[in-house]
Short mmCIF file of C-alpha atoms and ligand atoms in Angstrom, two decimals:
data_model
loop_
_atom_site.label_atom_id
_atom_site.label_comp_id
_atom_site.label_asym_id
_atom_site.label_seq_id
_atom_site.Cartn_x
_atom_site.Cartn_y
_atom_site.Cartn_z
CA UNK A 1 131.76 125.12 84.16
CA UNK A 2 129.04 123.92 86.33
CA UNK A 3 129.30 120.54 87.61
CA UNK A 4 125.73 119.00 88.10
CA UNK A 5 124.51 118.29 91.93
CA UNK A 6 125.10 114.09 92.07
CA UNK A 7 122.19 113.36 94.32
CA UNK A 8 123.19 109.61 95.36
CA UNK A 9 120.84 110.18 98.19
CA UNK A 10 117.82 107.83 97.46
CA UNK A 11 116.45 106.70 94.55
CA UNK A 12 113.29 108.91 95.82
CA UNK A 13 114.59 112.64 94.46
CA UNK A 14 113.70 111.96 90.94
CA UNK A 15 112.11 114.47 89.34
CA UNK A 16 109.60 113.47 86.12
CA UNK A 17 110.88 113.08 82.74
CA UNK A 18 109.06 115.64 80.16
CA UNK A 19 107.34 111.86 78.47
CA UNK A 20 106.15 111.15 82.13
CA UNK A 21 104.43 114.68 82.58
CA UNK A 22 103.23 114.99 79.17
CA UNK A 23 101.11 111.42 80.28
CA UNK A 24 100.07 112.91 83.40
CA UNK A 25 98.82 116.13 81.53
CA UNK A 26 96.73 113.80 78.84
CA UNK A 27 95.58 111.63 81.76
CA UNK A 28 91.62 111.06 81.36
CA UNK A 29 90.45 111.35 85.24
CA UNK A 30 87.06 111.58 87.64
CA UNK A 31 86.48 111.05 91.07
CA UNK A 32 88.10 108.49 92.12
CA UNK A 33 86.18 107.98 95.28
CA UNK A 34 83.25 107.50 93.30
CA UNK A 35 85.22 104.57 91.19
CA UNK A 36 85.28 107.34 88.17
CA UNK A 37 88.70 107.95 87.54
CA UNK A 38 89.61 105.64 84.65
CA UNK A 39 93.39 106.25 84.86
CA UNK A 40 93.58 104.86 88.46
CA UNK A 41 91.34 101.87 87.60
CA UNK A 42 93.87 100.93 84.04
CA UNK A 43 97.01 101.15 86.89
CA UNK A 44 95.17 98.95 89.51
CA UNK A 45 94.37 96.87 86.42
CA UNK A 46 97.74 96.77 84.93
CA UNK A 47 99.76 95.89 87.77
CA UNK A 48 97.17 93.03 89.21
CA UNK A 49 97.39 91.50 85.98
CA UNK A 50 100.90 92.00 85.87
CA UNK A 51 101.26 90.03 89.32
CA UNK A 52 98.36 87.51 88.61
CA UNK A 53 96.40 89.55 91.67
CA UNK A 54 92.76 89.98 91.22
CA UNK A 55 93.12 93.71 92.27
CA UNK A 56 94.83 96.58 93.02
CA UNK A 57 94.89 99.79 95.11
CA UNK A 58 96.21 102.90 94.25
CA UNK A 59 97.60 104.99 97.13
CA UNK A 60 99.88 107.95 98.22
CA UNK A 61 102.70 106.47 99.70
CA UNK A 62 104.08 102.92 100.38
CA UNK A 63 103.98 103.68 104.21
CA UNK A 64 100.45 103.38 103.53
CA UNK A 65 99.89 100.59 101.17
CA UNK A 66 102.47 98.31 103.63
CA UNK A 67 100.45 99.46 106.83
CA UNK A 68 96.40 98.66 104.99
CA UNK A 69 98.00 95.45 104.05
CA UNK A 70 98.76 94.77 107.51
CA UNK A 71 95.83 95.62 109.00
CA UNK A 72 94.05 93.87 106.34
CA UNK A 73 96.24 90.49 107.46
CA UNK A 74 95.94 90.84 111.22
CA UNK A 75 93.43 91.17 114.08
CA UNK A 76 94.22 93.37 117.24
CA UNK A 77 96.53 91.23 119.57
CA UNK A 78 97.97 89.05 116.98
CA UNK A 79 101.66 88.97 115.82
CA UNK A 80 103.49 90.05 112.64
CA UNK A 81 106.86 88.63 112.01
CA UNK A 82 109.44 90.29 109.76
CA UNK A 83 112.95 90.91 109.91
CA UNK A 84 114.61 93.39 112.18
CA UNK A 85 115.48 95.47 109.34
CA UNK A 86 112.25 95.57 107.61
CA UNK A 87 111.09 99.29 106.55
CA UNK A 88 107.69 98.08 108.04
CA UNK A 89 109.01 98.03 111.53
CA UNK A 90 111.63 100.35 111.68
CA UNK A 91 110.85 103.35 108.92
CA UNK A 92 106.72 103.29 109.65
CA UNK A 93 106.75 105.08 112.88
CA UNK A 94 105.45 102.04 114.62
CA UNK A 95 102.64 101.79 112.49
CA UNK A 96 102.17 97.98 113.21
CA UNK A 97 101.50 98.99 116.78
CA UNK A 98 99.32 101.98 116.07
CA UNK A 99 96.73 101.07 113.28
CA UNK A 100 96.85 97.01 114.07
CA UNK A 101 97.58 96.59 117.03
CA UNK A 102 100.00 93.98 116.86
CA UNK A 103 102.81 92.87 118.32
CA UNK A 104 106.08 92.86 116.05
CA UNK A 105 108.43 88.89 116.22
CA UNK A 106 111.69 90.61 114.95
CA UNK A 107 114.10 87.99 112.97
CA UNK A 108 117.61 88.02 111.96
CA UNK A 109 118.27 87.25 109.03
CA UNK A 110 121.15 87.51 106.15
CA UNK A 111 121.28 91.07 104.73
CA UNK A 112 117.63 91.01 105.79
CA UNK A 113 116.56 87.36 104.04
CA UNK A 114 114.87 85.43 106.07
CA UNK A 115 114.23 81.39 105.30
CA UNK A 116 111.78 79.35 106.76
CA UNK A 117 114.29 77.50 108.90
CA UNK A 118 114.38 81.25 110.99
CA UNK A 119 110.58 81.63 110.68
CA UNK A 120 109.03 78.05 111.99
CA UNK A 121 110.58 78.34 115.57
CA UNK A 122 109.23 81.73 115.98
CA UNK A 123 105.27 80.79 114.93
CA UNK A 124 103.40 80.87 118.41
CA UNK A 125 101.84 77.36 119.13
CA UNK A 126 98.18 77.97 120.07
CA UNK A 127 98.56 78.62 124.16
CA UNK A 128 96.46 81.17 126.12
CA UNK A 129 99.37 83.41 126.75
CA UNK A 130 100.69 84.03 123.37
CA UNK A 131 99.78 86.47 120.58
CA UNK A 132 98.49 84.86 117.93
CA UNK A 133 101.34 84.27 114.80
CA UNK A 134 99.27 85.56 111.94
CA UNK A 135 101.25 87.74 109.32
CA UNK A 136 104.94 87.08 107.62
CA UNK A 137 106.56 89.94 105.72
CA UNK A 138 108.98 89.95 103.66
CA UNK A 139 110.71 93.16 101.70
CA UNK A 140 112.30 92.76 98.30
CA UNK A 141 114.55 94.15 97.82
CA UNK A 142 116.01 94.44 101.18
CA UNK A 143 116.70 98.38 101.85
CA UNK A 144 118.74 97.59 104.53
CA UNK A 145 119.65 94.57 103.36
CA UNK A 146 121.76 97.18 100.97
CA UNK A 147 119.88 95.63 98.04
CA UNK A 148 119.88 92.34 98.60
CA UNK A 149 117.60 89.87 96.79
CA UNK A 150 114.88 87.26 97.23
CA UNK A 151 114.50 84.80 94.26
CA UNK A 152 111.33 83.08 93.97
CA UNK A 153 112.42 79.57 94.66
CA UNK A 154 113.61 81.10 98.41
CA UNK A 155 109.95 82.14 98.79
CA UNK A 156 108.35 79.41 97.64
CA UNK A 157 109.17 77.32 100.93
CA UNK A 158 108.36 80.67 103.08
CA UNK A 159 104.91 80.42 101.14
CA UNK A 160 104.93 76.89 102.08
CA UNK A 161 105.59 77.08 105.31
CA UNK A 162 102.90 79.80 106.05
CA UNK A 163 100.42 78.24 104.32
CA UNK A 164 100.41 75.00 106.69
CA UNK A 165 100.59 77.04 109.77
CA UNK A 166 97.67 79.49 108.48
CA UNK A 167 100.12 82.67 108.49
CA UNK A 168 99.00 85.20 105.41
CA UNK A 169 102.24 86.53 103.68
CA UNK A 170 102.87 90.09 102.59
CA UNK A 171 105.50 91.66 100.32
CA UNK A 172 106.95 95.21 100.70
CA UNK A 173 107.73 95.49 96.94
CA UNK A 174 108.82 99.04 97.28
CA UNK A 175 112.15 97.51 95.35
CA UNK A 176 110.16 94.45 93.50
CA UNK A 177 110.80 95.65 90.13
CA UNK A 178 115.20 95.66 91.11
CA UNK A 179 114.89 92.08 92.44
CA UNK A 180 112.80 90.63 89.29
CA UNK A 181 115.75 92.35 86.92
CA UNK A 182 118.22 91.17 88.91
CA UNK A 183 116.99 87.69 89.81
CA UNK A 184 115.42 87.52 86.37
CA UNK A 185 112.45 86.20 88.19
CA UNK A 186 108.77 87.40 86.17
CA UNK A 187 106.51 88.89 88.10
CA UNK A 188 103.37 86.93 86.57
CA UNK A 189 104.74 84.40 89.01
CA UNK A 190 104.68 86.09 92.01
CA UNK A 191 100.56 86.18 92.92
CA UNK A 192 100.44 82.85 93.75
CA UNK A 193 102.49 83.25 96.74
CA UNK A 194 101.05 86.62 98.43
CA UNK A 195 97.95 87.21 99.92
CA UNK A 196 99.52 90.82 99.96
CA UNK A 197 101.84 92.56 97.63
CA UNK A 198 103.39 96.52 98.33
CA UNK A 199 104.77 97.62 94.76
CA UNK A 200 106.35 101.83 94.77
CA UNK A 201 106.26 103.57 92.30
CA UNK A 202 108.11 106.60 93.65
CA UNK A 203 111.27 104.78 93.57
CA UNK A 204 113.83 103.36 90.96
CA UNK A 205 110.01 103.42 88.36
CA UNK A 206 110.35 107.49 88.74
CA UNK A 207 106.86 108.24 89.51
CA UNK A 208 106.76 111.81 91.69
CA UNK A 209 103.82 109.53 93.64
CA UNK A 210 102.28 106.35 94.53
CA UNK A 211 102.03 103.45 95.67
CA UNK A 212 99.74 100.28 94.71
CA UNK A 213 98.42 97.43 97.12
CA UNK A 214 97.94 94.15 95.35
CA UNK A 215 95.35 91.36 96.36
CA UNK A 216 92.27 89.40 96.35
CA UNK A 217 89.37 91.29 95.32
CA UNK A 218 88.06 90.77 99.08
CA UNK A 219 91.13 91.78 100.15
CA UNK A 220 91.38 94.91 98.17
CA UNK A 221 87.72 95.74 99.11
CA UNK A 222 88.52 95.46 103.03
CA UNK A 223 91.70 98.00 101.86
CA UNK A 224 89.88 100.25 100.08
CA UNK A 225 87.88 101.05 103.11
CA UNK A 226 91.08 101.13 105.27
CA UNK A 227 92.05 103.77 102.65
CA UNK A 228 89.12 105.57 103.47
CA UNK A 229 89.54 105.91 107.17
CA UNK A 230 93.06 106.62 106.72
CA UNK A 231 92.42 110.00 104.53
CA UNK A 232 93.58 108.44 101.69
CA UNK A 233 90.93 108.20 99.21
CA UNK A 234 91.47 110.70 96.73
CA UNK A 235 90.34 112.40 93.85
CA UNK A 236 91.33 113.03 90.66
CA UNK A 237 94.21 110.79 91.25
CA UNK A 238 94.60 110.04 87.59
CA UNK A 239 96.85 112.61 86.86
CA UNK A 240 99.10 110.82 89.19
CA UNK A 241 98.30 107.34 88.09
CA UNK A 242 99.45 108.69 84.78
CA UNK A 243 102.81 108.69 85.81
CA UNK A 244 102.90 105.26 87.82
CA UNK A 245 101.51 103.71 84.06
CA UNK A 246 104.09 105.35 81.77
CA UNK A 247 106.70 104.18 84.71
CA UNK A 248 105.59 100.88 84.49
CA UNK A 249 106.11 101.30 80.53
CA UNK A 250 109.16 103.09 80.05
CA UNK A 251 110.90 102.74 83.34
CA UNK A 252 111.54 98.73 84.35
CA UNK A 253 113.63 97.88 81.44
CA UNK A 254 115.97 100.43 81.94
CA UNK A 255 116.75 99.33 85.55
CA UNK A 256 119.96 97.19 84.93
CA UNK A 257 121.09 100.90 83.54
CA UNK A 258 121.19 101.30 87.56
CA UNK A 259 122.44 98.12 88.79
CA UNK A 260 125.66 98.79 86.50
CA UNK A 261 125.96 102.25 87.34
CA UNK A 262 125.89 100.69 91.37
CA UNK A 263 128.29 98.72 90.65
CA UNK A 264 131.15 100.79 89.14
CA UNK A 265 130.34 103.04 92.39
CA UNK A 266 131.12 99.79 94.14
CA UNK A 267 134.16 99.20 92.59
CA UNK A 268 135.73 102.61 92.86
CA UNK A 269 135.21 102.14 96.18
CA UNK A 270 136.53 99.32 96.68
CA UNK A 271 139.61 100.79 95.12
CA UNK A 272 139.46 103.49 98.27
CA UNK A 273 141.97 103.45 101.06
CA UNK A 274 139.34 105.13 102.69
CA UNK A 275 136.73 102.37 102.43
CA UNK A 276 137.01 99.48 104.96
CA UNK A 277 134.61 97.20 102.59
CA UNK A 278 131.96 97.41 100.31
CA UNK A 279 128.74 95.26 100.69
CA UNK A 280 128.10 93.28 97.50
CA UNK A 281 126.07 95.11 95.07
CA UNK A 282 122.91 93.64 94.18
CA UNK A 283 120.86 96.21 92.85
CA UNK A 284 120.63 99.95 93.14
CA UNK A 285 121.95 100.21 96.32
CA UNK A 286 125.25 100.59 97.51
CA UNK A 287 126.72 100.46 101.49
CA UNK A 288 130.39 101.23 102.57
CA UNK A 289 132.34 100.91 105.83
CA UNK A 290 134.51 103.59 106.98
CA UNK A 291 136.67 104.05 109.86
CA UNK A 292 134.77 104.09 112.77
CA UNK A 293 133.11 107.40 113.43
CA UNK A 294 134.07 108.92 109.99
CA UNK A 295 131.33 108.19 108.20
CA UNK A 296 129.64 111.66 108.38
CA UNK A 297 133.21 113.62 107.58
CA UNK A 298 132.99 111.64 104.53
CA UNK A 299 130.27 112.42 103.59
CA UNK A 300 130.60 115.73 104.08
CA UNK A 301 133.78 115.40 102.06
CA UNK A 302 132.20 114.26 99.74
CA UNK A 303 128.79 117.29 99.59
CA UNK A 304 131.73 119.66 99.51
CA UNK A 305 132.76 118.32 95.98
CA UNK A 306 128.79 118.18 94.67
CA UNK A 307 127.73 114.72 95.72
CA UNK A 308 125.27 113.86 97.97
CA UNK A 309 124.65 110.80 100.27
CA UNK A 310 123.64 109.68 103.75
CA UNK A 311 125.36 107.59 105.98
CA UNK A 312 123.50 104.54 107.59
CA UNK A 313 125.70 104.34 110.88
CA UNK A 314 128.37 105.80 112.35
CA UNK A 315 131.05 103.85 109.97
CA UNK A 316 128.53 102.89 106.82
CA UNK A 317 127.39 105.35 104.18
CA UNK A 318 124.27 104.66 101.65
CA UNK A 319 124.78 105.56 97.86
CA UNK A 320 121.67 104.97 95.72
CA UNK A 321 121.65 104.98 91.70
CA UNK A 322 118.65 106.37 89.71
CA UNK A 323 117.26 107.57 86.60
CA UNK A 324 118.60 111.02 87.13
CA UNK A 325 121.81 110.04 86.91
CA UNK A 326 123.50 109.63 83.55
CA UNK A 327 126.29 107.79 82.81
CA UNK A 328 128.69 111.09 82.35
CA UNK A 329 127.41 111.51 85.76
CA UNK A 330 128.27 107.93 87.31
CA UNK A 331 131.88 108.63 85.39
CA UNK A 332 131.77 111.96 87.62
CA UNK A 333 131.12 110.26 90.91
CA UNK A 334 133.70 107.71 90.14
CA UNK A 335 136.22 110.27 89.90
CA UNK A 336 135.25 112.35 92.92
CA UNK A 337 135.23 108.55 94.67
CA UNK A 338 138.66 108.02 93.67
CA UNK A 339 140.41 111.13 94.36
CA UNK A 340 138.75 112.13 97.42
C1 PLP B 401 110.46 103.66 100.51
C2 PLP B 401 110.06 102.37 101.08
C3 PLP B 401 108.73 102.12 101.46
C4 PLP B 401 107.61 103.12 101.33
O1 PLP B 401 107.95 104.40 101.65
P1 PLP B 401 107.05 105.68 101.35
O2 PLP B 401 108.05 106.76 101.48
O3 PLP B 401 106.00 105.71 102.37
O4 PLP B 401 106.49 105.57 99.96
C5 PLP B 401 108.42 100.87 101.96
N1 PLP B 401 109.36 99.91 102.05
C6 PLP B 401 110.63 100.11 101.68
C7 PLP B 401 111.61 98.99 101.78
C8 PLP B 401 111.03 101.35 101.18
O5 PLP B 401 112.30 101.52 100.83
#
């Protein structure tokens, strides 16, 4: 027999479930350049009103819909500050630098959380030698955080803070729909505090596609011209939006599926002589340390018997749970963990 390929690699190899591509196949769709594709407009729609945002943005990728938020946020000159593990500074090819021309205030924070105790000190004070503090970001969940979670009432006071000092604030949500099942958190509550909000659907929703940008209407107007110049309007887009819709209906609920399935990784692992520790599971993601320098041995231990992950270092390896993966398939992993 045939073992299935365990692809624990990210929770971006999903392929489309036959419901998702029988939506995109009905989707009604026009030019969406011309504002005439009414399957991109209902996802815009849905997920604005879904974050209390006045509009959305549909786009290809959430490199894109993090870097027109930025750009939206900041003038040439100023400073963005974020943490040093944020996907916007490290995973975006510079893309701060190169389409905003900003500088980039890198923070430390826990497993990528930052608080506003870490961000105050590091807002310039208006002198003629400093770049100008202007943008916060903040990613939930934290990718290379391994997971981790903001709740709302830890971004409340970042809102707060940013607010008095005149800073805009801007979520990478490529993750948001993990954190508000784990945190229980609704996401109805979370437009009050963003001028800017990245959501994915191309991640744990399952979409093959997309990304959305959330905001004011004037933000999303500025955006949608940003869009523009960046190659990104497209076309008949609906047949794609299609998919991010029947995502956001079928796919959310089923997300703690995920966050178990991490876990019992977690906890095979943690029954490994080969694992040093095991970072504690938040969401979908889980991160191990190894012996130093045997992280990539592992995992190629571990290819050899049909499953697949990356390291993240040199002695920390990456496992990411999905919708692909059943629960036979989890019980398979947990075996191949176990007697590797
Ligand atoms: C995947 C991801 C993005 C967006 O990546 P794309 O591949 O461009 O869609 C942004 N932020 C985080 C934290 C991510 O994990």
């Amino acid at each position: 027999m045939n073992n299935p390929i365990l692809d624990f690699r990210s929770d971006t190899v999903t392929k489309p479930t036959p419901g998702m591509l029988e939506a995109m196949m009905m989707a009604k769709v026009g030019d969406d350049v011309f504002g005439e594709d009414e399957t991109v407009i209902a996802l815009e729609r849905k997920l604005a009103a879904t974050f209390n945002m006045e509009a959305g943005l549909f786009c290809p990728s959430g490199t894109m819909t993090n870097q027109i938020g930025i750009k939206c946020f900041t003038q040439p000159m100023d400073e963005v500050i974020c943490d040093q593990t944020a996907h916007v500074y490290r995973y975006e090819i510079g893309g701060i630098a190169y389409h905003s021309a900003a500088s980039v205030r890198l923070l430390y924070g826990e497993r990528g959380i930052l608080t506003p105790e870490l961000i105050e000190p590091e807002i310039n004070e208006d002198n003629i030698h400093y770049p100008n503090s202007s943008l916060v970001v903040l990613e939930n969940t934290v990718n290379k955080g391994g997971g981790s979670c903001y709740t709302l009432a830890q971004i409340a006071p970042i809102h707060h803070l940013c607010n008095i000092k005149g800073l805009k604030l801007h979520l990478d949500g490529a993750r948001i729909f993990n954190a508000l099942v784990a945190t229980g958190d609704k996401a109805i509550d979370y437009g009050q505090y963003f001028d800017g909000i990245s959501v994915c659907l191309s991640k744990g929703l399952g979409a093959p596609v997309g990304s959305v940008l959330l905001g004011s209407k004037e933000t999303i107007k500025k955006a949608r011209k940003i869009r523009k110049a960046f190659g990104g309007g497209m076309r008949q887009a609906g047949f794609l939006a299609a998919a991010g819709i029947y995502a956001l209906d079928h796919h959310v609920v089923r997300l703690k599926e995920d966050h178990d399935h991490a876990k019992a990784l977690a906890e095979a692992l943690a029954k490994s002589k080969y694992v040093k520790s095991v970072m504690r599971v938040e969401t979908n993601i889980v991160v191990f340390e190894v012996g130093t320098g045997q992280a990539q041995k592992i995992v190629h231990h571990f290819k050899e018997k049909g499953l697949l992950c990356n390291t993240t270092s040199a002695n920390t390896i990456r496992l990411v749970t999905h919708l692909n993966l059943t629960p036979a398939m989890i019980d398979r992993a947990i075996e191949i963990i176990l007697h590797l």
